[in-house]
XYZ file of C-alpha atoms in Angstrom:
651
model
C -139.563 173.565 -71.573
C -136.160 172.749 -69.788
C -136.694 171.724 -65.976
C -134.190 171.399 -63.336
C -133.191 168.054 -62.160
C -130.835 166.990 -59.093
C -130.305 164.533 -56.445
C -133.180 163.479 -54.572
C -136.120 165.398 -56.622
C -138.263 162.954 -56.485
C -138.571 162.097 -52.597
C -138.719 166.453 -52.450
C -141.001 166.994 -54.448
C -144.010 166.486 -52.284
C -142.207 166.376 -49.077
C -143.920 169.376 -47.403
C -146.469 167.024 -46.971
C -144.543 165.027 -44.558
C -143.559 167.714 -42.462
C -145.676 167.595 -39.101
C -147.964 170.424 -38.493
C -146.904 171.952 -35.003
C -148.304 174.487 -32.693
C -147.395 178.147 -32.747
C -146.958 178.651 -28.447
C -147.103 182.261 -27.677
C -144.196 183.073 -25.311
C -144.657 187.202 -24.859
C -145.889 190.091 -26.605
C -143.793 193.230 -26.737
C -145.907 196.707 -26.695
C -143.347 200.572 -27.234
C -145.450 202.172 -25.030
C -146.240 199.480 -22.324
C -143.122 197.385 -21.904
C -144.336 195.379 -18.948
C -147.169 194.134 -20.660
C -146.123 190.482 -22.185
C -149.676 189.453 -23.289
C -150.848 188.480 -26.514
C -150.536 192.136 -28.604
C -153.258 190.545 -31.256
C -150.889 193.479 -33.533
C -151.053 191.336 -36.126
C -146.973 191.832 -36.285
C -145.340 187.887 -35.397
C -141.846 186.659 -35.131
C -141.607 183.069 -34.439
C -138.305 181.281 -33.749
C -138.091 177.229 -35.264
C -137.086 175.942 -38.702
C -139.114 178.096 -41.347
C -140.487 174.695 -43.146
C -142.404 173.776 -39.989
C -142.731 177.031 -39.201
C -144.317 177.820 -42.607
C -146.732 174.976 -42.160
C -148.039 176.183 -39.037
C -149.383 179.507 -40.816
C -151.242 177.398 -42.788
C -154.425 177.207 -41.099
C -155.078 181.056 -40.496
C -152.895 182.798 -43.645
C -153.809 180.123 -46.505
C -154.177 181.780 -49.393
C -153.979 185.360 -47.585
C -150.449 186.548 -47.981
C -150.102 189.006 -50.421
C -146.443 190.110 -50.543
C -143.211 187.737 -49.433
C -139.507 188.986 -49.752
C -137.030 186.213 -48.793
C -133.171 186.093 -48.304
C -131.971 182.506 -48.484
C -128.590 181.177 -48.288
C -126.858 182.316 -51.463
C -124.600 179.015 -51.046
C -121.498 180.837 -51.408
C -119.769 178.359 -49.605
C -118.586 180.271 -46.882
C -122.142 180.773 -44.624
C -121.992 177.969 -42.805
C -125.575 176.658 -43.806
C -126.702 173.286 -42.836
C -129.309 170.844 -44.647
C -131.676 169.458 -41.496
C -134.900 168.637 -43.488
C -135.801 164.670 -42.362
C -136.293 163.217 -46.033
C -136.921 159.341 -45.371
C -133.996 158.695 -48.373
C -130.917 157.101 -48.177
C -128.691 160.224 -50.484
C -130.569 162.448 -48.416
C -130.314 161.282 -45.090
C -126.400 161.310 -44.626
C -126.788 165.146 -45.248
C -128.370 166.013 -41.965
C -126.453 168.229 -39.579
C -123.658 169.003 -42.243
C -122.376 171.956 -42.971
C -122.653 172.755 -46.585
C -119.267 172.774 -48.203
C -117.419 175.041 -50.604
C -117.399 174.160 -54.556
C -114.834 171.065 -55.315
C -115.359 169.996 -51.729
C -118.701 169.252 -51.373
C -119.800 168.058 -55.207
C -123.776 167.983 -53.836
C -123.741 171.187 -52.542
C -126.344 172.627 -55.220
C -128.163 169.645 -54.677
C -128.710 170.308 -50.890
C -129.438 173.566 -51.409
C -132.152 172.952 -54.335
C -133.620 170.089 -51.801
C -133.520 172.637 -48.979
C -135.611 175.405 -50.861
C -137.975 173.616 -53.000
C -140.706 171.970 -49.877
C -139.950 175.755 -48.586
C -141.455 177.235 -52.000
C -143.720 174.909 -52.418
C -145.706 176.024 -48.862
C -145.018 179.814 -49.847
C -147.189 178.812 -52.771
C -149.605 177.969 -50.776
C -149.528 180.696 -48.589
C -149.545 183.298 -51.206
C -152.968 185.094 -52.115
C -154.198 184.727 -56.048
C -152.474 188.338 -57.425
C -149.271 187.968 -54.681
C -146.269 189.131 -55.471
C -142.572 187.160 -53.896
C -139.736 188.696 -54.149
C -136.180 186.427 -53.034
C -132.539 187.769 -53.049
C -130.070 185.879 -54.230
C -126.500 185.816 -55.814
C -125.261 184.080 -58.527
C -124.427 180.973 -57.079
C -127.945 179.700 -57.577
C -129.315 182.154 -60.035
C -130.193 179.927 -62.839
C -131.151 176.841 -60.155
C -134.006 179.646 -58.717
C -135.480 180.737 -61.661
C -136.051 177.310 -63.093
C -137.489 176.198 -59.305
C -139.131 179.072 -59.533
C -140.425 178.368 -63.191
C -141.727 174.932 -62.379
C -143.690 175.980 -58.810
C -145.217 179.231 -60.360
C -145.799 178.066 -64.065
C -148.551 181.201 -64.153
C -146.100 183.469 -62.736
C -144.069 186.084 -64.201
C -140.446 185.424 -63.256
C -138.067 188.370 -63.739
C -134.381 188.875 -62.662
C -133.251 192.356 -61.069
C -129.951 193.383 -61.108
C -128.735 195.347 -57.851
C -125.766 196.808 -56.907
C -124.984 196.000 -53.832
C -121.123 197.026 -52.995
C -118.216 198.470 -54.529
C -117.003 195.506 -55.352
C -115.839 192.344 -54.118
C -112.658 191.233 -56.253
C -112.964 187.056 -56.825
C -111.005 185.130 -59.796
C -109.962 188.530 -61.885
C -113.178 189.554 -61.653
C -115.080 192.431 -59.360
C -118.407 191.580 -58.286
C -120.661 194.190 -57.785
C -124.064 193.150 -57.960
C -126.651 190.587 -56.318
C -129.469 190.062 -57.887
C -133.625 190.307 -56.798
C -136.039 187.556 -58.413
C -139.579 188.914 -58.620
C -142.118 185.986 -58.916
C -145.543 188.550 -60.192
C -149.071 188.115 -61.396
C -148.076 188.505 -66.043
C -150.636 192.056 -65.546
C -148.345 193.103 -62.514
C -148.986 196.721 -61.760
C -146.293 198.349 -59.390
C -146.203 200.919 -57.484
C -144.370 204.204 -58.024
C -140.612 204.024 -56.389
C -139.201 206.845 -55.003
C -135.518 206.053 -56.449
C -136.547 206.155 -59.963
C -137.923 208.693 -62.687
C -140.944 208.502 -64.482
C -143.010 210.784 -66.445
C -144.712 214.048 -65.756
C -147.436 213.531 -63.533
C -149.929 215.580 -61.199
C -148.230 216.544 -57.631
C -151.387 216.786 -55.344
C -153.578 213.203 -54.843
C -156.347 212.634 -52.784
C -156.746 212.675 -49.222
C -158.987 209.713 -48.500
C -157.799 206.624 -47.665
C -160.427 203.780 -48.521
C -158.492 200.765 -47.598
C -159.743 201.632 -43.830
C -162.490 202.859 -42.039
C -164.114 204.649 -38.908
C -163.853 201.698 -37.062
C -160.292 200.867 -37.685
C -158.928 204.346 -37.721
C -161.390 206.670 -35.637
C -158.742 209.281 -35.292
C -158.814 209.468 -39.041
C -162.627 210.278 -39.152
C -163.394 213.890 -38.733
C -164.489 216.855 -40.726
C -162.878 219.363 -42.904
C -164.427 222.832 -42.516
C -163.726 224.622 -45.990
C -165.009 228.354 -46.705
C -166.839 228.379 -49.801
C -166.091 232.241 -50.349
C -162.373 231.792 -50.712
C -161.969 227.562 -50.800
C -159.738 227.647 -47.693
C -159.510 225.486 -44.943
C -160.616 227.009 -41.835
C -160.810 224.461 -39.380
C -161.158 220.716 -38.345
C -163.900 219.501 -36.125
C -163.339 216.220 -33.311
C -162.473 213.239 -34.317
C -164.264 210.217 -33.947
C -161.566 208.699 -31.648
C -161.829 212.036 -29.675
C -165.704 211.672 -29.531
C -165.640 208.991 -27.660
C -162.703 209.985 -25.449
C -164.277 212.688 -24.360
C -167.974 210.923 -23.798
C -169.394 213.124 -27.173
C -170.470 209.632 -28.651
C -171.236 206.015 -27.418
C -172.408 204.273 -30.004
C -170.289 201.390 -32.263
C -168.027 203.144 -34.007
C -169.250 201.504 -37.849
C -172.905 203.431 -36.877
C -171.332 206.998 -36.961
C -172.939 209.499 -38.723
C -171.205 211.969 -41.068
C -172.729 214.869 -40.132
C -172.588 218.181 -42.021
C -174.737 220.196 -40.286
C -171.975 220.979 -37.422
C -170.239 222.788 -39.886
C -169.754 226.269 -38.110
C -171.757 229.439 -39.502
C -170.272 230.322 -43.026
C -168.379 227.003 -43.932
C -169.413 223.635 -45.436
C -167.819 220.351 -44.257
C -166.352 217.600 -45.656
C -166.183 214.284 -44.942
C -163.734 211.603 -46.132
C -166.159 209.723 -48.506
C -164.267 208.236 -51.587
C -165.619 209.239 -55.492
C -167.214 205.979 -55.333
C -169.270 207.357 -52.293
C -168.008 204.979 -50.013
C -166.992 205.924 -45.974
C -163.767 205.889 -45.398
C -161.098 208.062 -43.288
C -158.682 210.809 -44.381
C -154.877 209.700 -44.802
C -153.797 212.700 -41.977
C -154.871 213.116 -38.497
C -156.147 216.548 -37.689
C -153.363 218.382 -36.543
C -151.113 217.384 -39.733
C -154.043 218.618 -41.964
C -153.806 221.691 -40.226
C -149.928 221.956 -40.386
C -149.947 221.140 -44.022
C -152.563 223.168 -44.924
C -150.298 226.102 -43.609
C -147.509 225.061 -45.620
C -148.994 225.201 -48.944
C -149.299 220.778 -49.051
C -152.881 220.703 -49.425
C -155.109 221.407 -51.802
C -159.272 222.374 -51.828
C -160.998 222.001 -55.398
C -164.519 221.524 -56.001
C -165.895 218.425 -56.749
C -166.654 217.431 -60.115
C -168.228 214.224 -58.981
C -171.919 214.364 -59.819
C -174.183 213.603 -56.603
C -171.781 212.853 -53.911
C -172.226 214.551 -50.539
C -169.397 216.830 -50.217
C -168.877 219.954 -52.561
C -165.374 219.730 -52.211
C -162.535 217.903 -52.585
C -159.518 217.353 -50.262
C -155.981 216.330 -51.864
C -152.419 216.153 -50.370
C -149.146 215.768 -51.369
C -147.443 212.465 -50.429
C -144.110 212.678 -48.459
C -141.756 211.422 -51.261
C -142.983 214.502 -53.281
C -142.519 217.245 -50.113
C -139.494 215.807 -50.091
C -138.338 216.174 -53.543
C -139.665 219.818 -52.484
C -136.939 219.957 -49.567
C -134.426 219.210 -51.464
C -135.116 221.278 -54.681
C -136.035 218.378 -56.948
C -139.442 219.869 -57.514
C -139.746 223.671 -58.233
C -141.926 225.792 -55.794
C -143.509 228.507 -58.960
C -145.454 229.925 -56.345
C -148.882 229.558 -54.406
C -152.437 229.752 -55.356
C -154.257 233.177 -54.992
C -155.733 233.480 -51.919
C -154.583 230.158 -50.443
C -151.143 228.431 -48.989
C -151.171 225.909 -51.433
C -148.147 225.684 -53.698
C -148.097 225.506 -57.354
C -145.406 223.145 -58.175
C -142.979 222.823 -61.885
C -143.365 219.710 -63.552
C -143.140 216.651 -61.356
C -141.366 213.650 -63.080
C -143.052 211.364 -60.601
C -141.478 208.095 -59.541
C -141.465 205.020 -62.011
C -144.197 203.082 -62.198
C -142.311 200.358 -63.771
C -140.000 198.572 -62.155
C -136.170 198.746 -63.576
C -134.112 195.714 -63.905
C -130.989 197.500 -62.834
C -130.747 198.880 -58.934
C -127.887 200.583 -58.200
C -128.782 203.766 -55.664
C -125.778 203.835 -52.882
C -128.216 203.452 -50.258
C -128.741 199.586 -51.509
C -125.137 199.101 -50.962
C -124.740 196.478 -48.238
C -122.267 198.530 -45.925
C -125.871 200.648 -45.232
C -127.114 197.042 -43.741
C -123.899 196.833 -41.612
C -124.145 200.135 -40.723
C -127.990 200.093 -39.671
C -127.480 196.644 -37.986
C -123.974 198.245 -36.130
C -125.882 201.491 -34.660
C -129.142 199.738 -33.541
C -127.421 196.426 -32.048
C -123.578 196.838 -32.284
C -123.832 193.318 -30.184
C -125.390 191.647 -33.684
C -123.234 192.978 -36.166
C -120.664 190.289 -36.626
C -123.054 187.253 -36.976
C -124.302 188.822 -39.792
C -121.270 189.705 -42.881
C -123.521 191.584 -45.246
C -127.106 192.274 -44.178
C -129.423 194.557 -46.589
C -129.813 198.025 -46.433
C -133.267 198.624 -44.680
C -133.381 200.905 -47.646
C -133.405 197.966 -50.011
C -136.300 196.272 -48.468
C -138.051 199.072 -48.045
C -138.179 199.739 -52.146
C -139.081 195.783 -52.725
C -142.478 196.468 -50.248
C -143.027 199.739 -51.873
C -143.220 197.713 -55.251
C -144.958 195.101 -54.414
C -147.545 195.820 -51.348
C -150.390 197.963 -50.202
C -150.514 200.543 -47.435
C -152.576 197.326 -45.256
C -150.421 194.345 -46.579
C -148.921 191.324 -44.707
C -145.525 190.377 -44.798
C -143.845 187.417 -44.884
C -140.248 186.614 -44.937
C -139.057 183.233 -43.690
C -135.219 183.633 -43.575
C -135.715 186.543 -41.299
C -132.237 186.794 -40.278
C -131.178 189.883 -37.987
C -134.861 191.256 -38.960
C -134.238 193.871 -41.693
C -137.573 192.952 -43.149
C -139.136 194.285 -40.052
C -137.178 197.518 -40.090
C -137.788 198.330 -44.165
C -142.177 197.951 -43.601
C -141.874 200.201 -39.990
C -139.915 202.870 -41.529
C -142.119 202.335 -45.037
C -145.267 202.329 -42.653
C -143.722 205.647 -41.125
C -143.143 207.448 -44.122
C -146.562 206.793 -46.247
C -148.847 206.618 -42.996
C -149.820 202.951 -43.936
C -150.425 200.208 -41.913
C -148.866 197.126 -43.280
C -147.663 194.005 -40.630
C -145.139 191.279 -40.636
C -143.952 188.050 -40.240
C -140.861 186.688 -39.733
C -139.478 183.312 -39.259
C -135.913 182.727 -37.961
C -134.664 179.219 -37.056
C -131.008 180.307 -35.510
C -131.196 180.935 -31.455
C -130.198 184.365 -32.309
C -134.499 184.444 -32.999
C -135.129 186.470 -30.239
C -131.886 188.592 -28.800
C -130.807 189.745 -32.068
C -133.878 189.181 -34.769
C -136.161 190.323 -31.976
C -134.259 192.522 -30.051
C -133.334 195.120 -33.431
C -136.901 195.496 -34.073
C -137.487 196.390 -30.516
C -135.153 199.004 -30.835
C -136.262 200.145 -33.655
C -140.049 200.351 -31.978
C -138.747 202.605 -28.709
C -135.347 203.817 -29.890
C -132.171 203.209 -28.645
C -128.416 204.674 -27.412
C -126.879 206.102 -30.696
C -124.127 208.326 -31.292
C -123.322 209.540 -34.138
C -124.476 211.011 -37.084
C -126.750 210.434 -40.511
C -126.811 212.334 -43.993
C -129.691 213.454 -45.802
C -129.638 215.105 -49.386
C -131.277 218.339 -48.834
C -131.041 219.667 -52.035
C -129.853 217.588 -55.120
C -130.580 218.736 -58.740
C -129.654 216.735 -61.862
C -126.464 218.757 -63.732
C -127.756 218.784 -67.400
C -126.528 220.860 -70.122
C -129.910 222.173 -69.993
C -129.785 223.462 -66.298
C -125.894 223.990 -66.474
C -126.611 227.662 -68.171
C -129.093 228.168 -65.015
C -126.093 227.706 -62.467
C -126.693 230.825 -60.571
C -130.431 229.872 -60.177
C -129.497 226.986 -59.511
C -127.200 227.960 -56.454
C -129.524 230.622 -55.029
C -132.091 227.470 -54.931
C -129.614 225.429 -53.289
C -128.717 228.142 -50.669
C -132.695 229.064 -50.106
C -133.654 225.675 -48.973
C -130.616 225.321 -46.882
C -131.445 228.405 -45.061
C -135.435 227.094 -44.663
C -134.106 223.560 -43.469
C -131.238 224.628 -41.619
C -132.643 224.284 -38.246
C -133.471 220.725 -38.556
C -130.024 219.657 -38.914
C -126.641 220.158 -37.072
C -124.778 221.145 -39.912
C -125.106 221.745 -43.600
C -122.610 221.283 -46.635
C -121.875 223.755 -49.347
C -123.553 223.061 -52.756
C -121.442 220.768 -54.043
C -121.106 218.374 -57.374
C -121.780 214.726 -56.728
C -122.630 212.019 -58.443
C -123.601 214.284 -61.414
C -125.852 216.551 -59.327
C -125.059 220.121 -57.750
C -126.429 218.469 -53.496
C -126.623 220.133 -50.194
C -126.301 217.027 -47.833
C -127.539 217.793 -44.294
C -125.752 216.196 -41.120
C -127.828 215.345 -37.641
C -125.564 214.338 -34.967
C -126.703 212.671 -32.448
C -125.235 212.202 -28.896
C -127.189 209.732 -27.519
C -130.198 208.712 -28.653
C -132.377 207.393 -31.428
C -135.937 208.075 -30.861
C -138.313 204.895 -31.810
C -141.029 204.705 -34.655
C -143.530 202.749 -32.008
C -145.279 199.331 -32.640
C -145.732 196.127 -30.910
C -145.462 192.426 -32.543
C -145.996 188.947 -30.617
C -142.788 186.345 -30.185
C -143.907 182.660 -31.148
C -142.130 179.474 -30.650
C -142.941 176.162 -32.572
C -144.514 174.055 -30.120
C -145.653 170.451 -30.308
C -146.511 168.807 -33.372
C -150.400 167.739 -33.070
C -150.017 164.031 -33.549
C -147.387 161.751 -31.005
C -145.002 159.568 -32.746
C -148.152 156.819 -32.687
C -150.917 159.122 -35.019
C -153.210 159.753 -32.329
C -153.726 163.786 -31.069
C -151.030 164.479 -28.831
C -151.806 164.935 -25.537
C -149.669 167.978 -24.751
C -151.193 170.218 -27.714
C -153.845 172.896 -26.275
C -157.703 171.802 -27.216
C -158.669 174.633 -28.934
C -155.336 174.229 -31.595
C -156.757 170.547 -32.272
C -160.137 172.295 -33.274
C -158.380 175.023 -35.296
C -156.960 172.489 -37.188
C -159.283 170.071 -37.524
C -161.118 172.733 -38.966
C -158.889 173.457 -41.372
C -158.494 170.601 -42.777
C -162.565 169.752 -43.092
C -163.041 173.707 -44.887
C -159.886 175.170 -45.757
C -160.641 178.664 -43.371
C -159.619 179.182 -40.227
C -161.920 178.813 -36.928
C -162.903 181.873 -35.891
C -166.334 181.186 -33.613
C -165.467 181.624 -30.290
C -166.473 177.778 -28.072
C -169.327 178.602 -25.349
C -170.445 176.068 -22.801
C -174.038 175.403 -24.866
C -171.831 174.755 -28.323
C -168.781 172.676 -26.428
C -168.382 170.508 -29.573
C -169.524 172.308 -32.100
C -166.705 174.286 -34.723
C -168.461 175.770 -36.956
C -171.508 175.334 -39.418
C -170.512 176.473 -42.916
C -172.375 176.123 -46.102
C -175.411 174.445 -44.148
C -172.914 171.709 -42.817
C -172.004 171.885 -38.954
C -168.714 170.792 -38.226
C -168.557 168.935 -34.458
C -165.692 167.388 -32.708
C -166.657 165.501 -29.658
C -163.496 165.089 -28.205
C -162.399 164.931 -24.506
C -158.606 164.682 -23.587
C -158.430 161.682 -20.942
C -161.668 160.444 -21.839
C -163.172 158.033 -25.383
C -166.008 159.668 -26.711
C -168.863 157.523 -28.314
C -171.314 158.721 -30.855
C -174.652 156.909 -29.350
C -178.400 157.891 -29.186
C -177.321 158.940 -25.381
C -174.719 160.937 -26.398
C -176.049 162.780 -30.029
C -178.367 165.118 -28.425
C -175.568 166.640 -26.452
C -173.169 166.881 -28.880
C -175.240 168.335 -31.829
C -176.119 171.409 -30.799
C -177.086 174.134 -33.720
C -179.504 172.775 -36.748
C -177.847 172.172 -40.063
C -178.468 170.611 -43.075
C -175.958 168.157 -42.852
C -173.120 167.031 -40.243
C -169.611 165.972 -39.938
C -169.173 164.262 -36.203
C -166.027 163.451 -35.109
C -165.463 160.958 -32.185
C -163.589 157.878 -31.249
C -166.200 155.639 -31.410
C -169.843 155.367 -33.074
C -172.592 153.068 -32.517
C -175.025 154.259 -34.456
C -176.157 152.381 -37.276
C -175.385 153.227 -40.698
C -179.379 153.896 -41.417
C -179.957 156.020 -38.463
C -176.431 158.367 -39.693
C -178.284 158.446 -43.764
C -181.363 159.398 -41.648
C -179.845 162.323 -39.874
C -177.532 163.136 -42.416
C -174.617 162.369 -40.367
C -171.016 161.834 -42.233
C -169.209 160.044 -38.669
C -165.345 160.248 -38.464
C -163.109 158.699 -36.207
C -160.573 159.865 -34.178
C -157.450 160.227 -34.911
C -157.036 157.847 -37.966
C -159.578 160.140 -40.274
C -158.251 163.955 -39.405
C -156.590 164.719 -42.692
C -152.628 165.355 -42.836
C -151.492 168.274 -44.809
């Protein structure tokens, strides 16, 4: 197979090894609906400011192995970003690189090299990083197309490597020719399964899915855990009872949340209830809290059916229709027939659901990069000119839909002015999931623009002006052509139902091939938020001085955490109490101890041993700076002794 080759491969290949592990330092946390609070958020949400290859190495210890879904935006090496090559290789064509600015083509003749040397270390730790089925997704233009895929090709040789095409302007004219397109590398497990994409069609499929959400549970999401009070006469929905999280507001229950009880004896007189409890008979919670059941219910969005599942506890079952389908709905995508008898619910034409394929070619308007500009200009007009042609929020948000779960971590370590951030809130808003992120920026612009947008974006901000939303959009086919009038008195009943959500409303109109009502909210000033918090991280020391030993300056308990690491591979979780000061962990039946004091040399001894051991095991791993003990008593005791610092493992 062919395999890339450039200047300085071989000192790159392995140098993420070199790079020192440093400290993540926690400088505030940033809460919507407390802003005064700075502490720690524990939100699971990060942005850390350094250079993303040290920064990337500094996950390692608690997200090895764990991240399921990466999108990336790298330099495209266009020659007119301004990028600079800082990585510290210890080679001579490498070294007089540092701290220059990447040139354009026929100026600077090593320019792919630089940029090849600059991504593949970077890679190589997002390999790491990456959980067994993860998916990575990295823009890029053509520039360094072919250089990506083979890099690409040679760090994920199990990998499925496929090129997107997406249109991302109108064009940009350049040598006779008009680029229109970037392009979207998807690095996937060969078996990859998407999921569906609201942008593109698919085949006929049932509307209505069901209402449980098993990826959580009552501890995670008491709010979520209630009961559904159905009437078995007529299968309607007649009320909700308490939730858990209201339970325990209110005093109604005191016990640990993972011990409560589905009960379906509080059912009132004449119903049944029902509990969200998966096919598989496993707890979980329902997808909606209880007023939006209640609200959708009254709509016609929900829908009761008996259960066909032999044995399971409830008699019926609970489905919903997802927003991307009420929305198709709104805008007259989806025929209303009419509604059961008896009930709200709707019955609903045929519904060519979203893909569930992936298309090579991208080319909605709302990927265009002037959406970027314009999403960047209205939430932080202050931002917009560091940034020439950020992506559409809209963009990212259908890469995470692809690729990621409604609980998924993201990663993207060329965060830039934090669209990544954006795309999985307003994703998160939309499908009522709960994914987090991480982002990595290296420029100072880390915190008052990368930080600052998705603050904004978490409590709202000043905005005037307006946005546009499709109301009503139906495909013009020769087919539907003969139904015009229909097709008008369609368009003019769901402008009349959704007129009072918007400021104005067009006439039906042709666009783009489809007869559209496009809906206008102006706003005068304000933006109201989506809520969240995240923590703000700098890099911090590195954990060894420029001599090897522990550096001084680094917190204790980060010198466990990664000494732990690198004995087991997980990170240290057990919390350090006065009785266990040395111990880590035990793990597999071997305890892991680190006798270590900061302005003091430890000794292994027969004095010291009974102190320092602590919790039985069948075998032990000491560290200390010195040991006396003699090579038959450590066999007797099973004792493996290591010193410090020269035998903690570099990674």
């Amino acid at each position: 197979m062919p395999t890339l080759n450039w200047i300085g491969k071989d000192k790159v290949v392995n140098h993420h090894l070199d790079v020192p592990y440093r400290i993540l330092e926690h400088k505030y946390g940033f809460r919507s609906d407390d802003l005064k609070d700075k502490s720690e958020t524990h939100s699971g949400n990060m942005i850390i400011h350094g250079d993303n290859l040290e920064a990337l190495k500094s996950l390692m210890p608690e997200f090895e192995g764990k991240i399921n879904c990466i999108y990336i935006d790298p330099p495209y090496n266009t020659g007119k970003e301004d990028w600079v090559y800082n990585d510290n290789v210890n080679d001579s064509r490498i070294l007089k690189w540092l701290g220059e600015v990447v040139g354009k083509e026929g100026e600077d003749l090593t320019r792919h090299d630089k940029w090849v040397c600059m991504m593949y270390p970077r890679l190589r730790l997002i390999s790491k990083l990456m959980a067994q089925n993860a998916s990575l997704v990295i823009s890029i233009g053509y520039h360094e197309l072919h250089s990506l895929i083979y890099l690409c090709k040679e760090i994920f040789p199990t990998k499925q490597i496929v090129t997107v095409t997406v249109q991302t302007s109108g064009g940009k004219p350049s040598g006779g020719f008009n680029y229109l397109h970037e392009y979207l590398v998807f690095v996937v497990e060969k078996d990859f399964d998407p999921n569906l994409l609201d942008f593109c069609g698919g085949t006929p499929r049932r509307p209505f899915e069901g209402l449980t959400l098993s990826t959580f549970n009552k501890k995670s999401r008491p709010n979520q855990t209630y009961p559904i009070f159905i009437d078995p006469n007529t299968e309607t929905i007649v009320g909700v009872g308490k939730s858990l999280q209201e339970l325990i507001d209110n005093g109604e229950y005191t016990g640990k949340e993972e011990d409560f009880v589905y009960d379906y004896s509080i059912a009132p007189e004449g119903t049944v209830a029902v509990w969200p409890i998966t096919s598989k008979g496993k707890e979980c919670v329902w997808r909606q809290i209880p007023s939006r059941v209640k609200g959708d219910w009254e709509k016609g969005y929900i829908k009761v059916a008996k259960n066909k599942t032999k044995n399971h506890p409830n008699l019926y079952s609970i489905q919903y229709l997802p927003e991307g389908l009420i929305k198709k709905i709104r805008n007259g995508t989806l025929e209303v027939i009419g509604h059961e008898e008896g009930k709200p619910t709707l019955i609903l034409g045929v519904n060519e659901t979203e893909g569930s394929a992936v298309p090579t070619i991208w080319s909605e308007k709302d990927f265009y990069t002037v959406k970027g500009t314009t999403a960047l200009k209205n939430i932080l007009p202050e931002g917009e000119k560091k940034f020439e042609y950020p992506k559409s929020p809209d963009l990212i948000s259908a890469v995470i839909q692809a690729i990621s779960k409604e609980d998924d971590l993201i990663l993207d370590s060329f965060a830039g002015s934090g669209t990544t951030a954006h795309a999985v809130l307003n994703l998160n808003n939309s499908d009522g999931g709960e994914r987090k992120f991480i982002l990595i920026e290296m420029m100072d612009y880390a915190d008052v623009i990368t930080a600052e947008r998705v603050k904004r974006v978490m409590t709202g901000y000043s905005f005037k002006g307006e946005t546009k939303e499709d109301i009503y959009c139906k495909k013009l086919t020769p087919k539907n052509i003969l139904k015009a009038k229909d097709i008008i008195k369609e368009a003019e009943r769901i402008s009349a139902e959704r007129a009072p959500e918007f400021t104005k409303l067009s006439r039906p109109k042709i666009q783009d091939d489809c007869l559209k009502v496009i809906g206008t909210k102006v706003y005068d000033e304000f933006m109201d938020g989506i809520g969240g918090s995240f923590d703000f991280y700098e890099l911090g020391n590195p954990i060894f001085d420029k001599n090897g030993n522990i550096n001084s300056a680094v917190d204790e308990d980060k010198v466990r955490e990664y000494v732990f690491y690198t004995e087991t591979r997980s990170y240290l979780t057990r919390e350090r109490s006065p009785k266990t000061k040395y111990l880590l962990d035990t793990v597999d039946g071997v305890g892991y101890y680190f006798y270590y004091e900061k302005d003091a040399i430890t000794t292994l001894s027969k004095s010291t041993l009974g102190k320092v051991v602590t919790e039985k095991a069948e075998q032990y791993i000491i560290y200390a700076n010195c040991c006396t003990l003699s090579k038959e008593t450590l066999a007797k005791y099973n004792i493996v002794f290591k010193k410090i610092s020269s035998e903690i493992k570099r990674f």
